[in-house]
Amino acid sequence: EAQVTQNPRYLITVTGKKLTVTCSQNMNHEYMSWYRQDPGLGLRQIYYSMNVEVTDKGDVPEGYKVSRKEKRNFPLILESPSPNQTSLYFCASSRRTDHTIANYGYTFGSGTRLTVV
Amino acid sequence: AQRVTQPEKLLSVFKGAPVELKCNYSYSGSPELFWYVQYSRQRLQLLLRHISRESIKGFTADLNKGETSFHLKKPFAQEEDSAMYYCALTPSGGYQKVTFGTGTKLQVIP
């Protein structure tokens, strides 16, 4: 089954303790992205990756890191989590297109609910 | 800069009534617009893309470049349509930035 898999689904951690949220897709998609979803703010893009070893900042990258060493994986790293990073996080992937082909839209993961105390 | 505005946080309609979820955007270039739906406790799913001009679950959306809008419509609401709906924009053929609106919660009253 084609899917985007995030782990863990739920995580409670303490301020300052480094954590990694994993994201893996089995569709050979070039493009992957991380979003956080907060009430009243919708989805805000944290980082995205156009392909292996190519990453760039989204709208709210502060406090986060990413890496793209393999096509299928795009982990989100919080080096020193703080309470304002408590949120619902979504990973998404898509086929990459050029200007001649329409965007296919995202496939989303199930989400990771992170609480930082 | 690109922006997507969904002016209604909550839209309540009776079953069988028409639905229109509003989406306005600002982008200087040629955009591609999408609607995503998130049912309770589920992941976001792509509902439809403007480029394909398709109808999914009875929903349609027309890109109006003059009014910079991409409203989502359905002639007769069903209870199972209750969900969060997000409008999203990306530059045509590009992924540099995908911007979502803040979402509208559709509540269909039986």
Short mmCIF file of C-alpha atoms in Angstrom, two decimals:
data_model
loop_
_atom_site.label_atom_id
_atom_site.label_comp_id
_atom_site.label_asym_id
_atom_site.label_seq_id
_atom_site.Cartn_x
_atom_site.Cartn_y
_atom_site.Cartn_z
CA GLU A 1 0.00 0.00 0.00
CA ALA A 2 1.31 3.43 -0.99
CA GLN A 3 1.74 5.46 2.14
CA VAL A 4 3.66 7.93 4.25
CA THR A 5 4.56 6.54 7.66
CA GLN A 6 5.39 8.70 10.66
CA ASN A 7 6.65 7.56 14.02
CA PRO A 8 5.84 7.94 16.80
CA ARG A 9 2.15 8.84 16.70
CA TYR A 10 2.30 10.38 20.16
CA LEU A 11 5.26 11.73 22.09
CA ILE A 12 5.58 13.53 25.40
CA THR A 13 9.02 14.87 26.20
CA VAL A 14 10.75 17.38 28.41
CA THR A 15 12.25 20.71 27.45
CA GLY A 16 15.73 20.38 26.00
CA LYS A 17 15.75 16.65 25.34
CA LYS A 18 16.64 16.03 21.71
CA LEU A 19 14.14 14.03 19.70
CA THR A 20 13.61 12.79 16.17
CA VAL A 21 10.32 12.18 14.38
CA THR A 22 10.74 9.79 11.50
CA CYS A 23 8.98 9.93 8.15
CA SER A 24 9.19 7.34 5.42
CA GLN A 25 7.39 6.98 2.09
CA ASN A 26 7.25 4.00 -0.24
CA MET A 27 6.13 5.78 -3.41
CA ASN A 28 9.54 6.87 -4.69
CA HIS A 29 8.47 10.49 -4.32
CA GLU A 30 11.12 13.13 -4.81
CA TYR A 31 9.44 15.86 -2.79
CA MET A 32 8.87 15.67 0.96
CA SER A 33 7.82 18.24 3.49
CA TRP A 34 7.07 18.77 7.17
CA TYR A 35 4.16 20.79 8.52
CA ARG A 36 2.91 21.68 11.94
CA GLN A 37 -0.79 22.11 12.56
CA ASP A 38 -1.97 24.45 15.30
CA PRO A 39 -5.53 25.58 16.13
CA GLY A 40 -6.43 28.74 14.28
CA LEU A 41 -3.17 28.73 12.32
CA GLY A 42 -3.78 25.85 9.95
CA LEU A 43 -0.77 24.08 8.49
CA ARG A 44 2.55 25.85 8.39
CA GLN A 45 5.49 24.51 6.46
CA ILE A 46 8.62 23.82 8.48
CA TYR A 47 11.06 22.39 5.93
CA TYR A 48 10.84 20.78 2.54
CA SER A 49 13.10 18.70 0.35
CA MET A 50 13.11 18.60 -3.43
CA ASN A 51 15.29 15.49 -3.57
CA VAL A 52 18.11 13.68 -1.80
CA GLU A 53 20.51 16.10 -0.12
CA VAL A 54 18.36 19.09 -1.16
CA THR A 55 16.45 20.77 1.67
CA ASP A 56 15.14 24.26 2.28
CA LYS A 57 13.34 26.25 4.93
CA GLY A 58 9.62 26.73 4.97
CA ASP A 59 7.75 29.38 6.90
CA VAL A 60 8.57 28.28 10.46
CA PRO A 61 11.97 26.52 10.48
CA GLU A 62 13.31 27.88 13.79
CA GLY A 63 14.11 25.15 16.27
CA TYR A 64 13.98 22.34 13.72
CA LYS A 65 16.44 20.46 11.55
CA VAL A 66 15.94 17.96 8.77
CA SER A 67 18.06 15.66 6.65
CA ARG A 68 17.48 13.81 3.40
CA LYS A 69 20.16 11.18 3.02
CA GLU A 70 17.85 8.72 1.29
CA LYS A 71 14.93 9.31 -0.98
CA ARG A 72 12.40 7.52 1.19
CA ASN A 73 13.26 9.09 4.57
CA PHE A 74 12.92 12.64 5.82
CA PRO A 75 13.35 12.84 9.61
CA LEU A 76 12.48 15.94 11.62
CA ILE A 77 14.92 16.72 14.42
CA LEU A 78 14.29 18.92 17.42
CA GLU A 79 17.70 19.50 19.00
CA SER A 80 16.35 21.28 22.09
CA PRO A 81 12.56 21.13 22.18
CA SER A 82 10.62 23.88 23.88
CA PRO A 83 6.96 24.07 24.96
CA ASN A 84 6.07 26.29 21.98
CA GLN A 85 6.87 23.32 19.75
CA THR A 86 3.97 21.40 21.21
CA SER A 87 1.90 20.71 18.12
CA LEU A 88 0.58 18.17 15.65
CA TYR A 89 3.17 17.42 12.98
CA PHE A 90 2.53 16.07 9.51
CA CYS A 91 4.93 14.73 6.97
CA ALA A 92 3.89 14.77 3.32
CA SER A 93 5.34 13.64 0.03
CA SER A 94 4.65 14.14 -3.63
CA ARG A 95 5.99 13.32 -7.04
CA ARG A 96 8.16 16.08 -8.34
CA THR A 97 7.06 17.71 -11.54
CA ASP A 98 8.49 20.25 -13.89
CA HIS A 99 6.66 23.23 -15.29
CA THR A 100 5.01 21.13 -17.97
CA ILE A 101 3.25 18.72 -15.68
CA ALA A 102 0.64 19.63 -13.14
CA ASN A 103 1.29 19.18 -9.46
CA TYR A 104 -0.08 15.89 -8.17
CA GLY A 105 -0.75 17.05 -4.67
CA TYR A 106 0.45 15.62 -1.38
CA THR A 107 0.12 12.29 0.32
CA PHE A 108 0.13 12.90 4.07
CA GLY A 109 1.25 10.83 7.01
CA SER A 110 -1.04 10.16 9.98
CA GLY A 111 0.54 12.82 12.12
CA THR A 112 2.64 12.96 15.28
CA ARG A 113 1.22 14.68 18.31
CA LEU A 114 4.12 16.14 20.27
CA THR A 115 3.86 17.58 23.76
CA VAL A 116 6.86 19.33 25.28
CA VAL A 117 6.63 19.95 29.03
CA ALA B 1 4.59 36.33 -1.26
CA GLN B 2 1.77 33.85 -1.59
CA ARG B 3 -1.18 33.75 0.72
CA VAL B 4 -4.34 31.71 1.10
CA THR B 5 -7.33 33.03 3.01
CA GLN B 6 -10.24 30.98 4.24
CA PRO B 7 -12.47 33.57 5.89
CA GLU B 8 -14.77 31.17 7.73
CA LYS B 9 -13.51 29.12 10.66
CA LEU B 10 -16.81 27.29 10.94
CA LEU B 11 -19.59 26.72 8.47
CA SER B 12 -22.78 25.02 9.62
CA VAL B 13 -25.36 23.84 7.11
CA PHE B 14 -28.32 21.51 7.22
CA LYS B 15 -28.23 18.19 5.47
CA GLY B 16 -29.36 18.61 1.89
CA ALA B 17 -28.48 22.30 1.76
CA PRO B 18 -25.88 23.68 -0.65
CA VAL B 19 -22.35 24.21 0.60
CA GLU B 20 -19.79 26.79 -0.41
CA LEU B 21 -16.44 26.93 1.34
CA LYS B 22 -14.59 30.09 0.44
CA CYS B 23 -10.93 30.32 -0.54
CA ASN B 24 -9.18 33.44 -1.76
CA TYR B 25 -5.56 33.62 -2.68
CA SER B 26 -2.88 36.11 -3.54
CA TYR B 27 0.00 35.19 -5.77
CA SER B 28 1.64 37.18 -8.50
CA GLY B 29 2.40 34.27 -10.79
CA SER B 30 0.42 31.32 -12.09
CA PRO B 31 -0.85 29.24 -9.17
CA GLU B 32 -2.07 25.71 -8.73
CA LEU B 33 -4.85 25.34 -6.22
CA PHE B 34 -5.97 22.37 -4.18
CA TRP B 35 -8.53 21.39 -1.62
CA TYR B 36 -7.64 18.96 1.14
CA VAL B 37 -10.02 17.37 3.63
CA GLN B 38 -9.32 16.09 7.12
CA TYR B 39 -11.98 13.90 8.73
CA SER B 40 -11.99 13.57 12.48
CA ARG B 41 -8.81 11.94 13.76
CA GLN B 42 -7.59 11.15 10.26
CA ARG B 43 -4.80 12.37 8.05
CA LEU B 44 -5.29 15.05 5.45
CA GLN B 45 -6.37 13.77 2.07
CA LEU B 46 -6.29 15.44 -1.29
CA LEU B 47 -9.86 16.22 -2.32
CA LEU B 48 -9.37 17.87 -5.67
CA ARG B 49 -7.01 19.89 -7.85
CA HIS B 50 -8.05 22.77 -10.03
CA ILE B 51 -5.95 21.54 -12.92
CA SER B 52 -7.95 18.32 -13.27
CA ARG B 53 -11.38 19.97 -13.08
CA GLU B 54 -12.72 16.83 -11.47
CA SER B 55 -15.62 16.26 -9.12
CA ILE B 56 -14.90 14.23 -6.01
CA LYS B 57 -17.66 13.15 -3.61
CA GLY B 58 -19.92 15.67 -5.31
CA PHE B 59 -17.57 18.59 -4.63
CA THR B 60 -16.36 20.93 -7.34
CA ALA B 61 -14.17 24.00 -7.37
CA ASP B 62 -13.52 26.51 -10.10
CA LEU B 63 -10.47 28.69 -10.25
CA ASN B 64 -11.52 32.29 -10.81
CA LYS B 65 -8.38 34.22 -11.65
CA GLY B 66 -10.23 37.52 -11.87
CA GLU B 67 -11.49 37.24 -8.31
CA THR B 68 -8.47 35.16 -7.18
CA SER B 69 -10.79 32.62 -5.66
CA PHE B 70 -11.13 28.86 -5.57
CA HIS B 71 -14.34 28.22 -3.68
CA LEU B 72 -15.41 24.64 -2.94
CA LYS B 73 -19.03 23.82 -3.68
CA LYS B 74 -21.46 20.98 -3.26
CA PRO B 75 -25.15 21.20 -4.16
CA PHE B 76 -26.46 18.96 -1.37
CA ALA B 77 -24.54 18.49 1.88
CA GLN B 78 -24.32 15.05 3.49
CA GLU B 79 -23.56 14.28 7.13
CA GLU B 80 -20.37 12.49 6.12
CA ASP B 81 -19.08 15.74 4.64
CA SER B 82 -18.48 17.09 8.16
CA ALA B 83 -14.73 17.68 8.34
CA MET B 84 -11.98 20.30 8.20
CA TYR B 85 -11.29 21.62 4.74
CA TYR B 86 -8.05 23.29 3.72
CA CYS B 87 -7.33 25.25 0.59
CA ALA B 88 -3.72 25.20 -0.62
CA LEU B 89 -1.65 26.96 -3.24
CA THR B 90 1.63 26.20 -4.93
CA PRO B 91 3.42 27.92 -7.80
CA SER B 92 2.57 26.24 -11.07
CA GLY B 93 4.90 23.29 -11.62
CA GLY B 94 6.91 24.10 -8.53
CA TYR B 95 7.21 22.91 -4.97
CA GLN B 96 9.26 25.65 -3.47
CA LYS B 97 6.48 26.56 -1.15
CA VAL B 98 3.05 25.10 -0.57
CA THR B 99 0.85 27.44 1.41
CA PHE B 100 -2.26 26.30 3.23
CA GLY B 101 -5.15 28.35 4.46
CA THR B 102 -6.18 28.18 8.10
CA GLY B 103 -9.01 25.80 7.33
CA THR B 104 -12.78 25.80 7.58
CA LYS B 105 -14.68 23.34 9.71
CA LEU B 106 -17.81 22.16 7.93
CA GLN B 107 -20.55 20.95 10.21
CA VAL B 108 -23.53 19.30 8.53
CA ILE B 109 -26.56 19.27 10.79
CA PRO B 110 -28.87 16.27 10.40
#
